[in-house]
Short mmCIF file of C-alpha atoms in Angstrom, two decimals:
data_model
loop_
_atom_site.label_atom_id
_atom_site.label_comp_id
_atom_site.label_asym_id
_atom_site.label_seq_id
_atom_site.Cartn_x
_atom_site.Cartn_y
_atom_site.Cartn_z
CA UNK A 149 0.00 0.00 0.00
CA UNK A 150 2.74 2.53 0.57
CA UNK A 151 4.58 1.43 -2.50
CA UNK A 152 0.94 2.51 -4.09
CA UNK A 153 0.48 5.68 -2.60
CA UNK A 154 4.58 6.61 -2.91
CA UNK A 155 4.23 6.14 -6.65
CA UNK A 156 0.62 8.32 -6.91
CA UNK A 157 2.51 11.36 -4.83
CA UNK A 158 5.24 10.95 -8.03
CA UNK A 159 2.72 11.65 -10.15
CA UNK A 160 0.30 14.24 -8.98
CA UNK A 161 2.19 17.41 -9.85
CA UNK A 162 2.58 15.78 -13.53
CA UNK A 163 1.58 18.26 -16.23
CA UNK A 164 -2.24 17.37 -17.96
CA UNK A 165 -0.82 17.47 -21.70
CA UNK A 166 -4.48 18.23 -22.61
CA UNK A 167 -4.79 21.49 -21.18
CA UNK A 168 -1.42 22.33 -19.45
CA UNK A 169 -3.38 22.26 -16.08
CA UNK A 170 -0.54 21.16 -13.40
CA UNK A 171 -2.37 18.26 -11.91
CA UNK A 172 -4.78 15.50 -13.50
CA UNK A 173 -8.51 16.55 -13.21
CA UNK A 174 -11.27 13.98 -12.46
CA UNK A 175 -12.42 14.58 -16.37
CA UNK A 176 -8.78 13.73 -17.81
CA UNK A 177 -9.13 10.28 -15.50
CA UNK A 178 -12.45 9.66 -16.50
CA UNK A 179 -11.48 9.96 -20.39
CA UNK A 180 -9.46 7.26 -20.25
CA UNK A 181 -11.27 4.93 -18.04
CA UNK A 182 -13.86 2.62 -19.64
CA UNK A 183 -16.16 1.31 -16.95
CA UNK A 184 -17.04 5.40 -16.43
CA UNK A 185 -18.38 5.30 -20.38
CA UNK A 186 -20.05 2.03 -20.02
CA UNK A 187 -22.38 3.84 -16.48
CA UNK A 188 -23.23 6.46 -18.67
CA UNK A 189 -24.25 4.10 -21.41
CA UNK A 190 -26.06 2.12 -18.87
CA UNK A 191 -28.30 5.56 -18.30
CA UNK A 192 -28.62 6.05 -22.15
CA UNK A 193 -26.18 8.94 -23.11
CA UNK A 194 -24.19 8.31 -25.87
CA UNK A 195 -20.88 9.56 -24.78
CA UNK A 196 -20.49 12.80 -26.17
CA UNK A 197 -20.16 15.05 -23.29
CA UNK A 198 -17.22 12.87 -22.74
CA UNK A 199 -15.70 11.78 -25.97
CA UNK A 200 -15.78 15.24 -27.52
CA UNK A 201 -11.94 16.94 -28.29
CA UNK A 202 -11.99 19.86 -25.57
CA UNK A 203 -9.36 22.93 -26.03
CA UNK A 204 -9.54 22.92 -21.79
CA UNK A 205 -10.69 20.40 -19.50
CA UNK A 206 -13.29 23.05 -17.83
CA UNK A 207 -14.78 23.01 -21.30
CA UNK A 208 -16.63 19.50 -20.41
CA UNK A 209 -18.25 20.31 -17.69
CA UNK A 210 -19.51 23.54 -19.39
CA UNK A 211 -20.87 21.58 -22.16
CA UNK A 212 -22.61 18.98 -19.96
CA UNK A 213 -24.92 22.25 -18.63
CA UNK A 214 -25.45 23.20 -22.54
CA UNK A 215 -27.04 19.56 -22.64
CA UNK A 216 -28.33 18.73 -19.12
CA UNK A 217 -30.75 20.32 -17.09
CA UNK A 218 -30.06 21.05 -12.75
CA UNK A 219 -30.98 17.85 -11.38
CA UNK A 220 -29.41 16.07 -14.40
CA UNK A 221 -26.09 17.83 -13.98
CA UNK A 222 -26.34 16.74 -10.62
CA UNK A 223 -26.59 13.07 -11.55
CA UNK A 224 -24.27 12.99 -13.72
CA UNK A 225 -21.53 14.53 -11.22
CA UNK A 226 -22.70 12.17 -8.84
CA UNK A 227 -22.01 9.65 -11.46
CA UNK A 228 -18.42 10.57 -12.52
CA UNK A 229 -17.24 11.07 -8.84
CA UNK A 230 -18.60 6.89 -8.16
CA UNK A 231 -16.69 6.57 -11.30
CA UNK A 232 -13.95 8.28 -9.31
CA UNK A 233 -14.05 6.45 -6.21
CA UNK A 234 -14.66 3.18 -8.41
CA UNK A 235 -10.92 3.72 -9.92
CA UNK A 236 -9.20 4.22 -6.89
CA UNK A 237 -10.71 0.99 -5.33
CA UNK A 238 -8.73 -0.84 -8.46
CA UNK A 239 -5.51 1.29 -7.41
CA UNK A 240 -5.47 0.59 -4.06
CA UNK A 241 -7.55 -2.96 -3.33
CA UNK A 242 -7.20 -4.85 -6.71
CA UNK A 243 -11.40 -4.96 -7.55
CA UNK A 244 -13.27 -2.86 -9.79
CA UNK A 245 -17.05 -2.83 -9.58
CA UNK A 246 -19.17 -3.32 -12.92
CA UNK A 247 -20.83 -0.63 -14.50
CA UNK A 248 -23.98 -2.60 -13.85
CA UNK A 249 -23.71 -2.38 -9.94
CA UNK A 250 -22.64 0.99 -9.69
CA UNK A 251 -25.25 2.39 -11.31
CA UNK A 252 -28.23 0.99 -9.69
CA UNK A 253 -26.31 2.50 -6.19
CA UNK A 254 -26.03 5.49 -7.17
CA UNK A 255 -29.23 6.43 -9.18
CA UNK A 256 -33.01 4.87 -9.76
CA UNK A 257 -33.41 2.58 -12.99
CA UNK A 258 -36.25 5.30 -13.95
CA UNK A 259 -33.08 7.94 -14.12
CA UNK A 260 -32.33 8.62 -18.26
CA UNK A 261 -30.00 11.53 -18.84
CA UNK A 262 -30.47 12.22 -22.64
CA UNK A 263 -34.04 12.59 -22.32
CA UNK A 264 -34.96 15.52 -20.77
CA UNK A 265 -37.82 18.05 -20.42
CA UNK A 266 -36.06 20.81 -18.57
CA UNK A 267 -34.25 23.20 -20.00
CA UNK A 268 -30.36 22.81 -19.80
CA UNK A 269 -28.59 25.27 -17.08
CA UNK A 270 -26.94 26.94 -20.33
CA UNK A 271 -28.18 27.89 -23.60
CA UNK A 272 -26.84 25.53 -26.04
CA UNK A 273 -24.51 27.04 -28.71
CA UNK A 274 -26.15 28.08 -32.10
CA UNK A 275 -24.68 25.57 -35.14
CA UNK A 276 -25.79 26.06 -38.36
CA UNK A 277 -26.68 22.80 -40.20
CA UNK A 278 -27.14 21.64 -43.27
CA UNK A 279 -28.40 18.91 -45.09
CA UNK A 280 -25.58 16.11 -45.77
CA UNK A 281 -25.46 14.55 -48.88
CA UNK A 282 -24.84 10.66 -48.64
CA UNK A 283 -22.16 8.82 -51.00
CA UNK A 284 -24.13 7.71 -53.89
CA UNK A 285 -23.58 3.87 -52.75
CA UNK A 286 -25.11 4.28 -49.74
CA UNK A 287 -28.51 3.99 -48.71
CA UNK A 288 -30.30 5.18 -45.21
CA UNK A 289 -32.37 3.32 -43.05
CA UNK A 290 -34.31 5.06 -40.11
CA UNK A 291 -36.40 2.76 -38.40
CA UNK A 292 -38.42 3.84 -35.16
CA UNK A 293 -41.50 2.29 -32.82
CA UNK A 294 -44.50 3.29 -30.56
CA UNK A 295 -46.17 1.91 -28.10
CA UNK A 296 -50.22 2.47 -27.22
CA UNK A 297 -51.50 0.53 -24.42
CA UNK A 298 -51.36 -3.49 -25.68
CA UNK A 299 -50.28 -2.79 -29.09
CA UNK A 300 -46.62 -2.15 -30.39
CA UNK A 301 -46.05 -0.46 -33.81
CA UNK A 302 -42.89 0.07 -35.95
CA UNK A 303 -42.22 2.25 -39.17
CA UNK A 304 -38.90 1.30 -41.24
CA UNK A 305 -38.01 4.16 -44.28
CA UNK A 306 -35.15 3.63 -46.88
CA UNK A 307 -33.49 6.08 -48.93
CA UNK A 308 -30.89 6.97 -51.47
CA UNK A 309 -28.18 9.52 -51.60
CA UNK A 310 -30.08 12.35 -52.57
CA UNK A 311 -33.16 11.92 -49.96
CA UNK A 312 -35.43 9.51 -53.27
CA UNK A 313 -37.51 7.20 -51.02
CA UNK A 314 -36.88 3.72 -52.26
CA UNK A 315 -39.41 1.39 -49.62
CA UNK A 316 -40.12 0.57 -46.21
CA UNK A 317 -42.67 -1.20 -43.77
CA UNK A 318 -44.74 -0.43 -41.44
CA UNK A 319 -46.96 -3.01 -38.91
CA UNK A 320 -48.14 -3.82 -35.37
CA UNK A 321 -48.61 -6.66 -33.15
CA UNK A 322 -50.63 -6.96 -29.84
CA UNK A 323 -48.03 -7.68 -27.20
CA UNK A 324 -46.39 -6.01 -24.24
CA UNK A 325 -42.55 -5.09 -24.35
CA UNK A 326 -40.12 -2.57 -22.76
CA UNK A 327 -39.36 0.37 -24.69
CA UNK A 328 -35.74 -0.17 -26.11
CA UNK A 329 -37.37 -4.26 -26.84
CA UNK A 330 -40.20 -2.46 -29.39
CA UNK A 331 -37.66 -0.55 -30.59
CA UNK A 332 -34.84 -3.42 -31.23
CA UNK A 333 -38.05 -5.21 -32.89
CA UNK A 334 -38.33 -2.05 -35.21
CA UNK A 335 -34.01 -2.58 -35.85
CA UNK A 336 -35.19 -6.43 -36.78
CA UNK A 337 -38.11 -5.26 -39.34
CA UNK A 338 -35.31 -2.66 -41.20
CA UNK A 339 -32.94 -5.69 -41.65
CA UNK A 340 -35.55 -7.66 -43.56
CA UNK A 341 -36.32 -4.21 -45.57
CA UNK A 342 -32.81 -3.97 -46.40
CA UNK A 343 -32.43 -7.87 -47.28
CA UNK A 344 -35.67 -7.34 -49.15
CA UNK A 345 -33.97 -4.30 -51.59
CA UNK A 346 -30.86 -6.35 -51.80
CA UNK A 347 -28.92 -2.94 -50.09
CA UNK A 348 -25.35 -3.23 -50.39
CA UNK A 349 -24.53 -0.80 -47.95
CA UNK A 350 -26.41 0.86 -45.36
CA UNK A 351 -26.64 3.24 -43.23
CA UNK A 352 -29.20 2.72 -39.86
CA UNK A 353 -30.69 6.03 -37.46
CA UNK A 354 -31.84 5.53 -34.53
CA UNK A 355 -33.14 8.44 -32.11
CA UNK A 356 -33.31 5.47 -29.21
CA UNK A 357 -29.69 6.23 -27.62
CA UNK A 358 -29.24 3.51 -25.34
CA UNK A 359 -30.22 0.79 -28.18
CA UNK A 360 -27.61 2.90 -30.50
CA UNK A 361 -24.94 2.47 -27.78
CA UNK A 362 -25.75 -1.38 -27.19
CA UNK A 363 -25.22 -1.96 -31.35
CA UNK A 364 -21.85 0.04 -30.77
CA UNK A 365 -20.93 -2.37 -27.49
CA UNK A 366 -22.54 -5.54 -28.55
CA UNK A 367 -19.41 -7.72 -28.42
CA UNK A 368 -18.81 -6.37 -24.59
CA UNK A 369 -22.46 -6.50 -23.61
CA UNK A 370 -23.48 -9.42 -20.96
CA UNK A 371 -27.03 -8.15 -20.60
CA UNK A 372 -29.56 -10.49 -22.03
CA UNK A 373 -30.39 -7.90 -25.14
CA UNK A 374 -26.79 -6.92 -25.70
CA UNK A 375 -26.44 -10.95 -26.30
CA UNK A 376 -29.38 -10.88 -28.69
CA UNK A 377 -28.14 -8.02 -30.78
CA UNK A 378 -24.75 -10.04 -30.85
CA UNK A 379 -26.39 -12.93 -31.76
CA UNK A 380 -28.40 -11.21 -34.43
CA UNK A 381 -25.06 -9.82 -36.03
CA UNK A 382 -23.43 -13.13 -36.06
CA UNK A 383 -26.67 -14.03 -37.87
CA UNK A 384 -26.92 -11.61 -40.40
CA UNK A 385 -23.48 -11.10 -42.11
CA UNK A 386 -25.20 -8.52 -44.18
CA UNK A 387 -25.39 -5.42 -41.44
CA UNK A 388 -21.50 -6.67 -40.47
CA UNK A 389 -20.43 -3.73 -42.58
CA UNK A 390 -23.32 -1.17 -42.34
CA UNK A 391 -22.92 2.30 -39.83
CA UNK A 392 -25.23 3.22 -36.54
CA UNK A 393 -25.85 6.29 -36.09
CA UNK A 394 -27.66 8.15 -33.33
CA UNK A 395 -29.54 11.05 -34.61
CA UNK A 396 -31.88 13.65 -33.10
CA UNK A 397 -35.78 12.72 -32.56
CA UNK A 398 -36.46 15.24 -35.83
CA UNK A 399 -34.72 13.38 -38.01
CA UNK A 400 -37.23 9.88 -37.37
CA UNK A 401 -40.53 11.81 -37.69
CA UNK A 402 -41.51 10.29 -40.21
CA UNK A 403 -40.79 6.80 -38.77
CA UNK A 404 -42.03 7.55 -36.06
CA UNK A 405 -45.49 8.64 -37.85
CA UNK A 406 -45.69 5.25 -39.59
CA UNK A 407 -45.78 3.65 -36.12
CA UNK A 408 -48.28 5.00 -35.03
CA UNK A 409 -50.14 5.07 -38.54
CA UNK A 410 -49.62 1.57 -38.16
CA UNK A 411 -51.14 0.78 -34.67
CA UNK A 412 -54.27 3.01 -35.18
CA UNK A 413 -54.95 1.57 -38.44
CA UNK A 414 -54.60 -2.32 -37.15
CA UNK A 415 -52.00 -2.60 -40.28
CA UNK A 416 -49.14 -4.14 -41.75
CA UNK A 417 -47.44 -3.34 -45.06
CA UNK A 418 -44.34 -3.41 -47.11
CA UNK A 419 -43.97 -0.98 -50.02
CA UNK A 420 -41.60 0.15 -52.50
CA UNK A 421 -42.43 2.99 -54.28
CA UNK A 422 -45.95 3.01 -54.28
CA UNK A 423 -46.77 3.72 -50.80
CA UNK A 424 -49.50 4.76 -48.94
CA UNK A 425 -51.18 8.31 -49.64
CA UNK A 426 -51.27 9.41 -45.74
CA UNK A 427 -47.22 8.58 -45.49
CA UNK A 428 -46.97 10.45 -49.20
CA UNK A 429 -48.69 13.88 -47.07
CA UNK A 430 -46.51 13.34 -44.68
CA UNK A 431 -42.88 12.61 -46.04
CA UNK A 432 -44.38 16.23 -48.00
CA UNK A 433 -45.03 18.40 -45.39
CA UNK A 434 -42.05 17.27 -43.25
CA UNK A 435 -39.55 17.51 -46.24
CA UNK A 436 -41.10 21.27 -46.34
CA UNK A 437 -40.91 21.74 -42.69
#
């Protein structure tokens, strides 16, 4: 133990070569330490606040009040300082907890950080955005769910590099599931869409942040779905080369509209060009909006 502590005393006036600060922040440790990303995962954030390139180290914390709201930012100290204590219990007593115990001691299951209704403690910064153009091999699949009372929905959209929509499906079933389960069901209907159009490669969007961070950690996941999803990739050698992406809620309106269509209408289809007039309107007025 004093060998331990000897050689941390070394080390604590060592320069932080990402800001010049004289000693090592809790951020800079929790950068580099993987069980801290995994908790976060765990609560459905998908790393950015994090993962980002920061010119200086306070420039984290400032940007996780641009995103969270008060009693989020609180959490999510309260998270990295378990994270904290976490990593010196493997220093100094040989045992790291898993990211699945910690975070069930720390904060309720009910507890999602990238879904607030609050506003953040600071205005988020302006960026102007613009519509990117996708490589004219490469098709985009947004799939999204809904749930209304016993009934599940799901809405799957393709399409090409210059926004042309090429097919999709839509459907219910009466059963009762978690959310991020109706939503993996939705991820199971776009791979049979995309097997159906013979797409070389694709491109699937998600708004559902955990289930995008359990496709990105699916060969470290133990939990019973992560296992599934790795299961279904073994399965399917097809989506071995296609990209995940997480995008905002916006971007899966549409999808998100064919869920629903699809529950309230008691309906299943699978369409290629000629679809429906209702999701026609639609696709319209949101390509407008």
């Amino acid at each position: 133990m004093k060998d331990k502590i000897k050689s941390i005393h070394q080390t604590t006036d060592r320069e932080c070569f990402r800001c010049s600060e004289k000693r090592e922040t809790l951020v800079h440790a929790l950068k580099n330490f993987p069980n801290a990303q995994a908790i976060l995962t765990i609560g459905g954030l998908d790393g950015r606040i994090i993962n980002n390139d920061y010119s200086s180290c306070t420039d984290c914390r400032e940007e996780a009040m641009r995103v969270l709201d008060k009693k989020s930012m609180i959490n999510f100290i309260t998270i990295l300082w378990n994270s904290w204590n976490n990593r010196n219990n493997v220093l100094f007593q040989g045992k790291e907890e898993a990211a699945l115990v910690i975070w069930p001691k720390i904060l309720s299951k009910e507890f999602r950080i990238h879904n607030m209704i609050n506003r953040p403690i600071l205005l988020p910064h302006i960026v102007d955005k613009k519509l990117e153009k996708l490589p004219t091999d490469k098709v985009k699949i947004n799939f999204d769910a809904a749930i209304i009372n016993d009934k599940i929905g799901f809405g799957v959209l393709t399409r090409d590099s210059i926004g042309f929509v090429m097919g999709g499906s839509y459907g219910f079933k009466e059963d009762r599931m978690q959310t991020e389960w109706v939503v993996l069901c939705a991820f199971e209907e776009s791979i049979k869409v995309v097997r159906s159009l013979n797409i070389g490669k694709a491109i699937f969007e998600t708004d559902c942040a955990s289930l995008a961070n359990k496709i990105k950690n699916r060969r470290v996941d133990i939990t019973i779905m992560g296992q599934h999803i790795n299961n279904l990739f073994k399965s399917k050698d097809m989506i071995n080369n296609a990209e995940f992406k997480w995008v905002n809620h916006n971007c899966n309106k549409a999808t998100n509209f064919m869920s629903y269509y699809a529950i309230t209408n008691n309906c299943n289809l699978n369409f290629g060009l000629d679809y429906p007039t209702a999701i026609h309107d639609f696709l319209m007025v949101d390509a407008i909006n």
